[in-house]
Amino acid sequence: MPDTAHDLTTGDGSDPRADADAARERLERASERLEAAKTAIDEAGGRETVETGADAYRSAASLLDRYVDLATGTGRETFKHYINLEGEYSTLVEDLPADLPHREAFEASFEAVDKRRLHESDFESAESALGPAERFVDLLQEEAAAEEEVTLARKAATDQLDALEDEISDLQRLRSLADADLEAPVDRLRDPIEAYNESIREAFESFLYDRSARTVFDLLERSRLRPFVDFETPPPELREYVEDNDAGTYSIPELLEYAEYSRSKLDHYVDDPDELKRRIATRQTYLERIDATPLTLSWPPADATTLRYAIRDRRPLVERIGGQELVEGLLAVRERTYDDDYDRLQTAANALDQLSATERERLQRRDIDAELEGIRDAREELEAALADG
């Protein structure tokens, strides 16, 4: 495999291969730490023994902490607490397995408080004698910490794996654009598309202001038969209102304006002001969103076949809006799809639209195939580490 590590930097300056290596190494270290923690538990007598010892240590430490103030000094209550401490501690030690490692630490700790009168120094001695048995707790805490680190490392590795997938997709996209002729005269496509888009926007705005809401809704309903035109069709209750009431003879901008009128003023325009306000106000956002966008042609353009279907679906609607003159602008775009160099210009247009200045520079100075190979290798190594860890 070629050494491409020095080339594997993204447009933002990060190094996905180095980041993946770091995530993999972290996961490997975390897995080794967990394995070492489990081995230490085995060497200390096994999990059952260590858990027994840890429970005993916590119980003993809790007894000492609970009775240090109650059982020190003199007096009847103090003696009563001393008796309780001695009984509980004696039972705890006696119940320990005979072969429990560090059993002598519990015995020595008990002996430190097995006196007729106790002082704080006796409890300090008992805690000190118990010290070696704390190893049980340390072993379990280290295992828990190692397990948490493995979880975090796996999460980081999974996130980095997602980042590698994104980088692979980006590199594949760049490679697909690498052969585009970035100097191609794409204005031969852009100019007729922009001219048509400008014309349809102007014509549609006039259509909205000059035609009744009923006529506009009829156009929108007809678009349902045109899969390449994605107008949002009118809500049924609004469609019904426009069809069945005289208010439907007003234009959409007029209806939106009337909805702001007072009821007394609106009474001069419609028979039922309340119904108009209710029907229009509740669908104001929908009405305000109606524009020519679904009839425009996107830039960069689609492939020739798709663009022809898009033009075919727009043609009858465009003719209703602006007549044959507007249709001619649409057909001028279709003519370009039959040019011998359409595919070259369309590919170049997509490349120019998708590639940032940084990405263009990247294409000029990078071996994309080598980068892909390096990133894929990093992905495989990280996937293997996740499978093992």
mmCIF file of N, CA, C and O in Angstrom, residues 263-299:
data_model
loop_
_atom_site.group_PDB
_atom_site.id
_atom_site.type_symbol
_atom_site.label_atom_id
_atom_site.label_comp_id
_atom_site.label_asym_id
_atom_site.label_seq_id
_atom_site.Cartn_x
_atom_site.Cartn_y
_atom_site.Cartn_z
ATOM 1 N N ARG A 263 -64.671 43.868 10.097
ATOM 2 C CA ARG A 263 -65.880 43.213 9.586
ATOM 3 C C ARG A 263 -66.805 44.211 8.900
ATOM 4 O O ARG A 263 -67.444 43.892 7.887
ATOM 5 N N SER A 264 -66.877 45.413 9.429
ATOM 6 C CA SER A 264 -67.765 46.405 8.823
ATOM 7 C C SER A 264 -67.267 46.820 7.443
ATOM 8 O O SER A 264 -68.070 46.981 6.504
ATOM 9 N N LYS A 265 -65.965 46.964 7.298
ATOM 10 C CA LYS A 265 -65.408 47.322 5.998
ATOM 11 C C LYS A 265 -65.520 46.161 5.022
ATOM 12 O O LYS A 265 -65.823 46.340 3.831
ATOM 13 N N LEU A 266 -65.299 44.959 5.516
ATOM 14 C CA LEU A 266 -65.331 43.769 4.666
ATOM 15 C C LEU A 266 -66.750 43.471 4.196
ATOM 16 O O LEU A 266 -66.948 42.826 3.150
ATOM 17 N N ASP A 267 -67.720 43.974 4.903
ATOM 18 C CA ASP A 267 -69.114 43.732 4.561
ATOM 19 C C ASP A 267 -69.472 44.287 3.177
ATOM 20 O O ASP A 267 -70.443 43.851 2.539
ATOM 21 N N HIS A 268 -68.650 45.232 2.693
ATOM 22 C CA HIS A 268 -68.889 45.805 1.361
ATOM 23 C C HIS A 268 -68.396 44.891 0.228
ATOM 24 O O HIS A 268 -68.718 45.134 -0.938
ATOM 25 N N TYR A 269 -67.614 43.872 0.573
ATOM 26 C CA TYR A 269 -66.986 43.046 -0.466
ATOM 27 C C TYR A 269 -67.544 41.619 -0.521
ATOM 28 O O TYR A 269 -67.556 41.007 -1.598
ATOM 29 N N VAL A 270 -67.903 41.069 0.607
ATOM 30 C CA VAL A 270 -68.376 39.678 0.637
ATOM 31 C C VAL A 270 -69.633 39.590 1.500
ATOM 32 O O VAL A 270 -69.899 40.448 2.354
ATOM 33 N N ASP A 271 -70.415 38.531 1.270
ATOM 34 C CA ASP A 271 -71.655 38.350 2.021
ATOM 35 C C ASP A 271 -71.410 37.935 3.464
ATOM 36 O O ASP A 271 -72.187 38.291 4.352
ATOM 37 N N ASP A 272 -70.366 37.157 3.677
ATOM 38 C CA ASP A 272 -70.116 36.626 5.026
ATOM 39 C C ASP A 272 -68.682 36.960 5.450
ATOM 40 O O ASP A 272 -67.754 36.163 5.227
ATOM 41 N N PRO A 273 -68.455 38.138 6.036
ATOM 42 C CA PRO A 273 -67.104 38.538 6.446
ATOM 43 C C PRO A 273 -66.453 37.557 7.413
ATOM 44 O O PRO A 273 -65.254 37.278 7.302
ATOM 45 N N ASP A 274 -67.230 37.027 8.343
ATOM 46 C CA ASP A 274 -66.656 36.112 9.340
ATOM 47 C C ASP A 274 -66.097 34.854 8.671
ATOM 48 O O ASP A 274 -65.027 34.359 9.043
ATOM 49 N N GLU A 275 -66.825 34.324 7.705
ATOM 50 C CA GLU A 275 -66.345 33.109 7.042
ATOM 51 C C GLU A 275 -65.076 33.394 6.252
ATOM 52 O O GLU A 275 -64.137 32.589 6.260
ATOM 53 N N LEU A 276 -65.023 34.534 5.554
ATOM 54 C CA LEU A 276 -63.801 34.860 4.816
ATOM 55 C C LEU A 276 -62.617 34.968 5.763
ATOM 56 O O LEU A 276 -61.541 34.420 5.495
ATOM 57 N N LYS A 277 -62.809 35.671 6.862
ATOM 58 C CA LYS A 277 -61.700 35.831 7.810
ATOM 59 C C LYS A 277 -61.249 34.466 8.341
ATOM 60 O O LYS A 277 -60.059 34.192 8.467
ATOM 61 N N ARG A 278 -62.235 33.627 8.642
ATOM 62 C CA ARG A 278 -61.902 32.310 9.184
ATOM 63 C C ARG A 278 -61.182 31.444 8.152
ATOM 64 O O ARG A 278 -60.155 30.814 8.456
ATOM 65 N N ARG A 279 -61.673 31.416 6.946
ATOM 66 C CA ARG A 279 -61.092 30.543 5.908
ATOM 67 C C ARG A 279 -59.710 31.035 5.461
ATOM 68 O O ARG A 279 -58.795 30.235 5.293
ATOM 69 N N ILE A 280 -59.577 32.337 5.268
ATOM 70 C CA ILE A 280 -58.329 32.875 4.731
ATOM 71 C C ILE A 280 -57.260 32.999 5.813
ATOM 72 O O ILE A 280 -56.107 32.626 5.601
ATOM 73 N N ALA A 281 -57.660 33.504 6.979
ATOM 74 C CA ALA A 281 -56.672 33.722 8.046
ATOM 75 C C ALA A 281 -56.024 32.417 8.501
ATOM 76 O O ALA A 281 -54.832 32.373 8.793
ATOM 77 N N THR A 282 -56.811 31.347 8.524
ATOM 78 C CA THR A 282 -56.251 30.068 8.987
ATOM 79 C C THR A 282 -55.321 29.429 7.965
ATOM 80 O O THR A 282 -54.575 28.510 8.294
ATOM 81 N N ARG A 283 -55.379 29.905 6.705
ATOM 82 C CA ARG A 283 -54.507 29.357 5.663
ATOM 83 C C ARG A 283 -53.619 30.439 5.065
ATOM 84 O O ARG A 283 -53.166 30.322 3.924
ATOM 85 N N GLN A 284 -53.382 31.484 5.837
ATOM 86 C CA GLN A 284 -52.599 32.613 5.344
ATOM 87 C C GLN A 284 -51.198 32.190 4.912
ATOM 88 O O GLN A 284 -50.709 32.594 3.851
ATOM 89 N N THR A 285 -50.557 31.370 5.727
ATOM 90 C CA THR A 285 -49.190 30.941 5.402
ATOM 91 C C THR A 285 -49.153 30.194 4.085
ATOM 92 O O THR A 285 -48.257 30.417 3.248
ATOM 93 N N TYR A 286 -50.115 29.293 3.868
ATOM 94 C CA TYR A 286 -50.155 28.546 2.609
ATOM 95 C C TYR A 286 -50.313 29.491 1.424
ATOM 96 O O TYR A 286 -49.602 29.386 0.409
ATOM 97 N N LEU A 287 -51.230 30.430 1.529
ATOM 98 C CA LEU A 287 -51.503 31.348 0.415
ATOM 99 C C LEU A 287 -50.295 32.241 0.124
ATOM 100 O O LEU A 287 -49.993 32.529 -1.037
ATOM 101 N N GLU A 288 -49.630 32.683 1.166
ATOM 102 C CA GLU A 288 -48.474 33.559 0.977
ATOM 103 C C GLU A 288 -47.290 32.823 0.362
ATOM 104 O O GLU A 288 -46.413 33.442 -0.244
ATOM 105 N N ARG A 289 -47.260 31.493 0.500
ATOM 106 C CA ARG A 289 -46.138 30.710 -0.033
ATOM 107 C C ARG A 289 -46.289 30.394 -1.517
ATOM 108 O O ARG A 289 -45.333 29.916 -2.135
ATOM 109 N N ILE A 290 -47.450 30.602 -2.079
ATOM 110 C CA ILE A 290 -47.658 30.252 -3.490
ATOM 111 C C ILE A 290 -46.824 31.183 -4.368
ATOM 112 O O ILE A 290 -46.983 32.401 -4.343
ATOM 113 N N ASP A 291 -45.900 30.606 -5.111
ATOM 114 C CA ASP A 291 -45.095 31.398 -6.049
ATOM 115 C C ASP A 291 -44.669 30.516 -7.219
ATOM 116 O O ASP A 291 -45.106 29.369 -7.341
ATOM 117 N N ALA A 292 -43.793 31.036 -8.063
ATOM 118 C CA ALA A 292 -43.427 30.343 -9.301
ATOM 119 C C ALA A 292 -42.357 29.275 -9.123
ATOM 120 O O ALA A 292 -42.017 28.583 -10.098
ATOM 121 N N THR A 293 -41.837 29.122 -7.922
ATOM 122 C CA THR A 293 -40.692 28.226 -7.722
ATOM 123 C C THR A 293 -40.887 26.840 -8.344
ATOM 124 O O THR A 293 -39.979 26.325 -9.015
ATOM 125 N N PRO A 294 -42.028 26.164 -8.154
ATOM 126 C CA PRO A 294 -42.179 24.826 -8.753
ATOM 127 C C PRO A 294 -42.107 24.810 -10.270
ATOM 128 O O PRO A 294 -41.886 23.745 -10.871
ATOM 129 N N LEU A 295 -42.297 25.955 -10.919
ATOM 130 C CA LEU A 295 -42.245 26.009 -12.379
ATOM 131 C C LEU A 295 -40.885 26.440 -12.908
ATOM 132 O O LEU A 295 -40.650 26.390 -14.122
ATOM 133 N N THR A 296 -39.998 26.880 -12.034
ATOM 134 C CA THR A 296 -38.660 27.262 -12.478
ATOM 135 C C THR A 296 -37.835 26.009 -12.747
ATOM 136 O O THR A 296 -38.201 24.893 -12.350
ATOM 137 N N LEU A 297 -36.713 26.202 -13.417
ATOM 138 C CA LEU A 297 -35.777 25.104 -13.696
ATOM 139 C C LEU A 297 -34.553 25.277 -12.808
ATOM 140 O O LEU A 297 -34.038 26.382 -12.657
ATOM 141 N N SER A 298 -34.124 24.185 -12.229
ATOM 142 C CA SER A 298 -33.034 24.264 -11.254
ATOM 143 C C SER A 298 -31.694 24.484 -11.945
ATOM 144 O O SER A 298 -31.507 24.169 -13.125
ATOM 145 N N TRP A 299 -30.778 25.031 -11.157
ATOM 146 C CA TRP A 299 -29.387 25.149 -11.592
ATOM 147 C C TRP A 299 -28.504 24.589 -10.484
ATOM 148 O O TRP A 299 -28.706 24.912 -9.334
#
